[in-house]
């Protein structure tokens, strides 16, 4: 049987989140410290731990079949690589930042200035879209110190919380793009490997649905079930079970965690009582 090869970042938060979602898919990975690759014991899958910046080329060349990678890196190095699933973690921005003392009014203020970045293609395309040219200084690592040491007038880098910018006396002035981890596929996968990809994608989607949903059950007077049903987004229909107390039922459904509190307030107002909310481990549709 052929083995699906998936690349993930060899260290850092993206590595941890990538391993976790595979484990949540029921895949046991026998990885140890400093391993470059590891096999799954219960799924035809091999994990390759790679430098983040190398992953797009490995996909293009067909060395790996899949990768969990930030889509900001695909914008920079692999625009033609297909993304088959957004994963919802490792969210960040690729932003333009300048020293706090820089009097910034618009993107035009950066014309002709020195920009330090690890994303030269992204920066060039962005400024070209405004008809502007800048002097790009490509560096890797510690981009944020470039203005402080006189290497550049501004930077373009990944921004998560903004704390690194703050520590280096920088301020964010433009957001070039928003990024998150995605599941990307090589253009050179075989039909047999594609079957494994489809299976893994199905499992990942089930995990993501569960992460974004909550199971809810509540006690509702029978004459108010119809009103409650109009509030609840349901998979197919409400689950309604009679209670021992006549005239009451237990109503079960699934709600989106992002609208959780708004829905809860509406349910209480509509007459629901004894509302219980539970996490969902997997959600298979």
Short mmCIF file of C-alpha atoms in Angstrom, two decimals:
data_model
loop_
_atom_site.label_atom_id
_atom_site.label_comp_id
_atom_site.label_asym_id
_atom_site.label_seq_id
_atom_site.Cartn_x
_atom_site.Cartn_y
_atom_site.Cartn_z
CA UNK A 1 0.00 0.00 0.00
CA UNK A 2 1.31 3.47 -0.89
CA UNK A 3 2.00 5.93 1.92
CA UNK A 4 0.72 9.49 2.06
CA UNK A 5 3.55 11.93 2.81
CA UNK A 6 2.65 15.10 4.65
CA UNK A 7 4.99 17.97 5.48
CA UNK A 8 4.67 20.09 8.60
CA UNK A 9 6.85 22.77 10.13
CA UNK A 10 9.62 21.14 12.17
CA UNK A 11 9.21 23.38 15.23
CA UNK A 12 7.09 26.11 16.74
CA UNK A 13 3.38 26.63 17.33
CA UNK A 14 2.37 25.56 13.84
CA UNK A 15 4.15 22.25 14.42
CA UNK A 16 2.26 21.65 17.67
CA UNK A 17 -1.13 22.52 16.20
CA UNK A 18 -0.48 20.39 13.11
CA UNK A 19 0.43 17.33 15.19
CA UNK A 20 -2.62 17.91 17.38
CA UNK A 21 -5.11 17.97 14.51
CA UNK A 22 -3.65 14.74 13.12
CA UNK A 23 -3.99 13.13 16.54
CA UNK A 24 -7.57 14.42 16.81
CA UNK A 25 -8.17 12.59 13.52
CA UNK A 26 -7.25 9.36 15.30
CA UNK A 27 -3.77 9.13 13.75
CA UNK A 28 -0.99 7.91 16.05
CA UNK A 29 2.38 9.38 15.10
CA UNK A 30 5.51 7.75 16.44
CA UNK A 31 7.66 10.83 16.61
CA UNK A 32 10.59 11.51 18.89
CA UNK A 33 12.87 14.44 19.53
CA UNK A 34 14.83 15.76 16.55
CA UNK A 35 13.33 13.31 14.07
CA UNK A 36 13.15 14.43 10.44
CA UNK A 37 10.30 12.05 9.67
CA UNK A 38 7.90 9.76 11.47
CA UNK A 39 5.36 7.14 10.47
CA UNK A 40 1.82 6.74 11.69
CA UNK A 41 1.10 3.38 13.27
CA UNK A 42 -2.58 3.19 12.29
CA UNK A 43 -2.84 5.13 8.99
CA UNK A 44 -0.79 4.99 5.77
CA UNK A 45 0.90 8.30 6.50
CA UNK A 46 4.44 9.57 6.93
CA UNK A 47 5.18 12.98 8.45
CA UNK A 48 8.19 14.97 7.24
CA UNK A 49 9.40 17.75 9.52
CA UNK A 50 10.72 20.52 7.28
CA UNK A 51 11.79 24.14 7.35
CA UNK A 52 8.70 26.21 6.78
CA UNK A 53 10.17 28.11 3.84
CA UNK A 54 11.07 24.85 2.02
CA UNK A 55 7.60 23.31 2.11
CA UNK A 56 6.10 24.96 -1.03
CA UNK A 57 8.93 23.65 -3.23
CA UNK A 58 8.56 20.14 -1.78
CA UNK A 59 4.89 20.26 -2.78
CA UNK A 60 5.65 21.56 -6.26
CA UNK A 61 8.26 18.83 -6.83
CA UNK A 62 5.98 16.08 -5.51
CA UNK A 63 8.40 15.10 -2.74
CA UNK A 64 5.45 15.39 -0.36
CA UNK A 65 1.78 14.92 -1.20
CA UNK A 66 0.29 17.23 1.40
CA UNK A 67 1.40 19.97 3.75
CA UNK A 68 0.02 21.90 6.67
CA UNK A 69 1.40 25.35 6.06
CA UNK A 70 0.52 29.01 6.48
CA UNK A 71 -1.19 30.31 3.37
CA UNK A 72 0.98 33.44 3.60
CA UNK A 73 3.88 31.19 2.57
CA UNK A 74 1.92 29.90 -0.41
CA UNK A 75 1.23 33.48 -1.51
CA UNK A 76 4.98 34.09 -1.37
CA UNK A 77 6.32 30.85 -2.87
CA UNK A 78 3.52 28.66 -4.18
CA UNK A 79 0.58 30.59 -5.63
CA UNK A 80 -0.40 27.72 -7.92
CA UNK A 81 -0.51 25.13 -5.13
CA UNK A 82 -4.07 24.03 -4.40
CA UNK A 83 -5.49 24.59 -0.92
CA UNK A 84 -8.09 21.95 -0.08
CA UNK A 85 -8.96 22.98 3.48
CA UNK A 86 -8.53 25.98 5.73
CA UNK A 87 -7.68 24.81 9.24
CA UNK A 88 -8.56 27.78 11.43
CA UNK A 89 -5.40 27.92 13.55
CA UNK A 90 -2.07 29.79 13.45
CA UNK A 91 -3.88 32.94 12.34
CA UNK A 92 -1.74 35.99 11.68
CA UNK A 93 -1.27 38.96 9.36
CA UNK A 94 1.47 39.99 6.98
CA UNK A 95 1.78 43.68 7.73
CA UNK A 96 3.80 46.79 7.01
CA UNK A 97 5.29 48.34 10.13
CA UNK A 98 7.29 51.53 10.63
CA UNK A 99 9.03 53.17 13.61
CA UNK A 100 6.62 54.83 16.03
CA UNK A 101 8.22 58.20 15.23
CA UNK A 102 7.44 57.82 11.52
CA UNK A 103 4.67 60.23 10.49
CA UNK A 104 2.53 57.92 8.38
CA UNK A 105 -0.46 59.13 6.38
CA UNK A 106 -0.77 56.71 3.46
CA UNK A 107 1.04 53.99 1.52
CA UNK A 108 2.50 56.75 -0.66
CA UNK A 109 4.75 57.73 2.25
CA UNK A 110 6.74 54.51 1.75
CA UNK A 111 7.59 55.08 -1.92
CA UNK A 112 11.30 54.56 -2.55
CA UNK A 113 12.09 53.62 1.04
CA UNK A 114 14.05 50.59 2.26
CA UNK A 115 11.79 47.69 3.29
CA UNK A 116 13.23 44.73 5.22
CA UNK A 117 11.27 41.47 4.80
CA UNK A 118 11.32 37.72 4.39
CA UNK A 119 8.54 38.02 1.81
CA UNK A 120 10.04 39.85 -1.19
CA UNK A 121 7.53 38.57 -3.76
CA UNK A 122 4.56 39.51 -1.61
CA UNK A 123 6.00 42.96 -0.92
CA UNK A 124 6.83 43.63 -4.57
CA UNK A 125 3.34 42.64 -5.73
CA UNK A 126 1.68 44.69 -3.01
CA UNK A 127 3.53 47.91 -3.73
CA UNK A 128 3.23 47.37 -7.50
CA UNK A 129 -0.53 47.31 -7.04
CA UNK A 130 -0.26 50.95 -5.91
CA UNK A 131 2.18 51.82 -8.68
CA UNK A 132 4.98 52.22 -6.16
CA UNK A 133 8.52 50.90 -6.01
CA UNK A 134 10.52 50.26 -2.83
CA UNK A 135 14.05 49.11 -2.06
CA UNK A 136 13.62 45.56 -0.72
CA UNK A 137 16.19 44.14 1.69
CA UNK A 138 15.53 40.40 1.95
CA UNK A 139 16.51 38.96 5.31
CA UNK A 140 15.43 35.92 7.30
CA UNK A 141 14.76 36.09 11.02
CA UNK A 142 14.68 39.12 13.33
CA UNK A 143 13.21 41.35 10.63
CA UNK A 144 11.81 43.67 13.28
CA UNK A 145 15.27 44.92 14.35
CA UNK A 146 16.13 46.22 10.86
CA UNK A 147 14.91 49.82 11.41
CA UNK A 148 16.67 50.04 14.81
CA UNK A 149 20.07 49.15 13.32
CA UNK A 150 19.67 51.38 10.28
CA UNK A 151 19.19 48.57 7.76
CA UNK A 152 15.72 49.64 6.66
CA UNK A 153 13.11 52.37 7.01
CA UNK A 154 10.22 49.94 7.46
CA UNK A 155 9.49 46.21 7.57
CA UNK A 156 6.98 43.72 6.26
CA UNK A 157 6.59 40.74 8.55
CA UNK A 158 4.16 38.37 10.24
CA UNK A 159 2.14 39.97 13.04
CA UNK A 160 0.19 37.91 15.58
CA UNK A 161 -0.34 39.72 18.86
CA UNK A 162 1.71 42.79 17.95
CA UNK A 163 3.91 42.45 21.04
CA UNK A 164 7.11 42.04 18.99
CA UNK A 165 6.39 45.26 17.13
CA UNK A 166 5.74 47.05 20.40
CA UNK A 167 9.01 45.83 21.93
CA UNK A 168 10.92 47.14 18.92
CA UNK A 169 9.19 50.54 18.88
CA UNK A 170 7.31 49.78 15.67
CA UNK A 171 3.70 50.34 14.68
CA UNK A 172 1.56 48.50 12.15
CA UNK A 173 0.36 50.78 9.34
CA UNK A 174 -0.88 48.45 6.58
CA UNK A 175 -2.17 44.85 6.46
CA UNK A 176 -1.12 43.16 3.23
CA UNK A 177 -2.95 39.88 3.86
CA UNK A 178 -4.48 37.72 6.57
CA UNK A 179 -3.22 34.18 6.94
CA UNK A 180 -4.01 30.90 8.67
CA UNK A 181 -2.86 27.30 8.48
CA UNK A 182 -4.17 25.41 5.46
CA UNK A 183 -4.00 21.90 4.03
CA UNK A 184 -2.24 22.18 0.67
CA UNK A 185 -1.84 19.42 -1.92
CA UNK A 186 0.89 18.67 -4.45
CA UNK A 187 -0.07 18.75 -8.16
CA UNK A 188 1.67 15.37 -8.59
CA UNK A 189 -0.40 13.02 -6.41
CA UNK A 190 -1.35 9.60 -7.77
CA UNK A 191 -4.96 8.26 -7.77
CA UNK A 192 -4.09 5.87 -4.93
CA UNK A 193 -2.65 8.67 -2.83
CA UNK A 194 -5.69 10.82 -3.63
CA UNK A 195 -7.89 8.25 -1.86
CA UNK A 196 -5.80 8.66 1.30
CA UNK A 197 -6.04 12.45 0.96
CA UNK A 198 -9.83 12.27 0.67
CA UNK A 199 -9.99 10.11 3.81
CA UNK A 200 -7.75 12.47 5.79
CA UNK A 201 -9.64 15.54 4.59
CA UNK A 202 -12.94 13.97 5.70
CA UNK A 203 -11.51 13.31 9.17
CA UNK A 204 -10.10 16.83 9.45
CA UNK A 205 -13.43 18.37 8.45
CA UNK A 206 -15.16 16.31 11.14
CA UNK A 207 -12.68 17.55 13.75
CA UNK A 208 -13.03 21.18 12.64
CA UNK A 209 -16.83 21.03 12.76
CA UNK A 210 -16.62 19.69 16.30
CA UNK A 211 -14.19 22.42 17.35
CA UNK A 212 -16.54 25.09 16.04
CA UNK A 213 -19.72 23.66 17.57
CA UNK A 214 -21.30 22.96 20.95
CA UNK A 215 -23.92 20.38 21.86
CA UNK A 216 -26.82 21.96 23.69
CA UNK A 217 -29.77 20.45 25.57
CA UNK A 218 -32.49 22.20 27.51
CA UNK A 219 -35.90 21.77 29.08
CA UNK A 220 -38.70 23.42 27.13
CA UNK A 221 -42.49 23.64 27.64
CA UNK A 222 -44.11 21.73 24.79
CA UNK A 223 -46.05 24.76 23.58
CA UNK A 224 -42.77 26.66 23.10
CA UNK A 225 -40.86 24.00 21.14
CA UNK A 226 -41.79 25.53 17.79
CA UNK A 227 -40.47 28.95 18.87
CA UNK A 228 -37.26 27.36 20.18
CA UNK A 229 -36.82 25.51 16.88
CA UNK A 230 -36.82 28.81 14.99
CA UNK A 231 -33.87 30.01 17.08
CA UNK A 232 -31.70 26.92 16.89
CA UNK A 233 -29.61 26.13 13.81
CA UNK A 234 -29.97 22.37 13.45
CA UNK A 235 -28.29 19.65 11.42
CA UNK A 236 -31.59 18.15 10.24
CA UNK A 237 -34.23 18.65 12.93
CA UNK A 238 -34.43 19.09 16.68
CA UNK A 239 -34.18 16.06 18.94
CA UNK A 240 -37.19 16.22 21.26
CA UNK A 241 -37.59 13.78 24.18
CA UNK A 242 -40.53 13.86 26.63
CA UNK A 243 -39.72 14.56 30.28
CA UNK A 244 -41.34 12.86 33.25
CA UNK A 245 -43.08 16.13 34.01
CA UNK A 246 -46.11 16.38 31.77
CA UNK A 247 -46.08 19.20 29.23
CA UNK A 248 -42.29 19.45 29.10
CA UNK A 249 -39.63 18.05 26.79
CA UNK A 250 -35.86 17.89 26.57
CA UNK A 251 -34.68 19.57 23.36
CA UNK A 252 -31.23 18.80 21.90
CA UNK A 253 -29.32 20.53 19.12
CA UNK A 254 -25.93 21.85 17.98
CA UNK A 255 -24.95 25.51 17.93
CA UNK A 256 -21.98 27.42 16.54
CA UNK A 257 -19.55 28.52 19.26
CA UNK A 258 -19.08 31.95 17.65
CA UNK A 259 -22.77 32.81 18.16
CA UNK A 260 -23.10 30.86 21.41
CA UNK A 261 -24.05 33.61 23.85
CA UNK A 262 -26.45 35.35 21.46
CA UNK A 263 -28.29 32.07 20.94
CA UNK A 264 -28.35 31.33 24.68
CA UNK A 265 -29.92 34.73 25.41
CA UNK A 266 -32.60 34.13 22.77
CA UNK A 267 -33.35 30.64 24.11
CA UNK A 268 -33.81 31.91 27.67
CA UNK A 269 -36.11 34.65 26.45
CA UNK A 270 -38.14 32.10 24.48
CA UNK A 271 -38.72 29.96 27.59
CA UNK A 272 -35.88 27.40 27.67
CA UNK A 273 -34.70 26.29 31.12
CA UNK A 274 -31.95 24.08 32.52
CA UNK A 275 -29.68 24.72 29.54
CA UNK A 276 -26.64 22.43 29.39
CA UNK A 277 -23.76 22.89 26.96
CA UNK A 278 -21.27 20.14 26.12
CA UNK A 279 -18.16 19.96 23.92
CA UNK A 280 -18.26 17.76 20.82
CA UNK A 281 -15.31 15.47 20.14
CA UNK A 282 -16.12 14.67 16.48
CA UNK A 283 -18.92 15.74 14.14
CA UNK A 284 -19.47 13.48 11.14
CA UNK A 285 -21.99 14.56 8.50
#
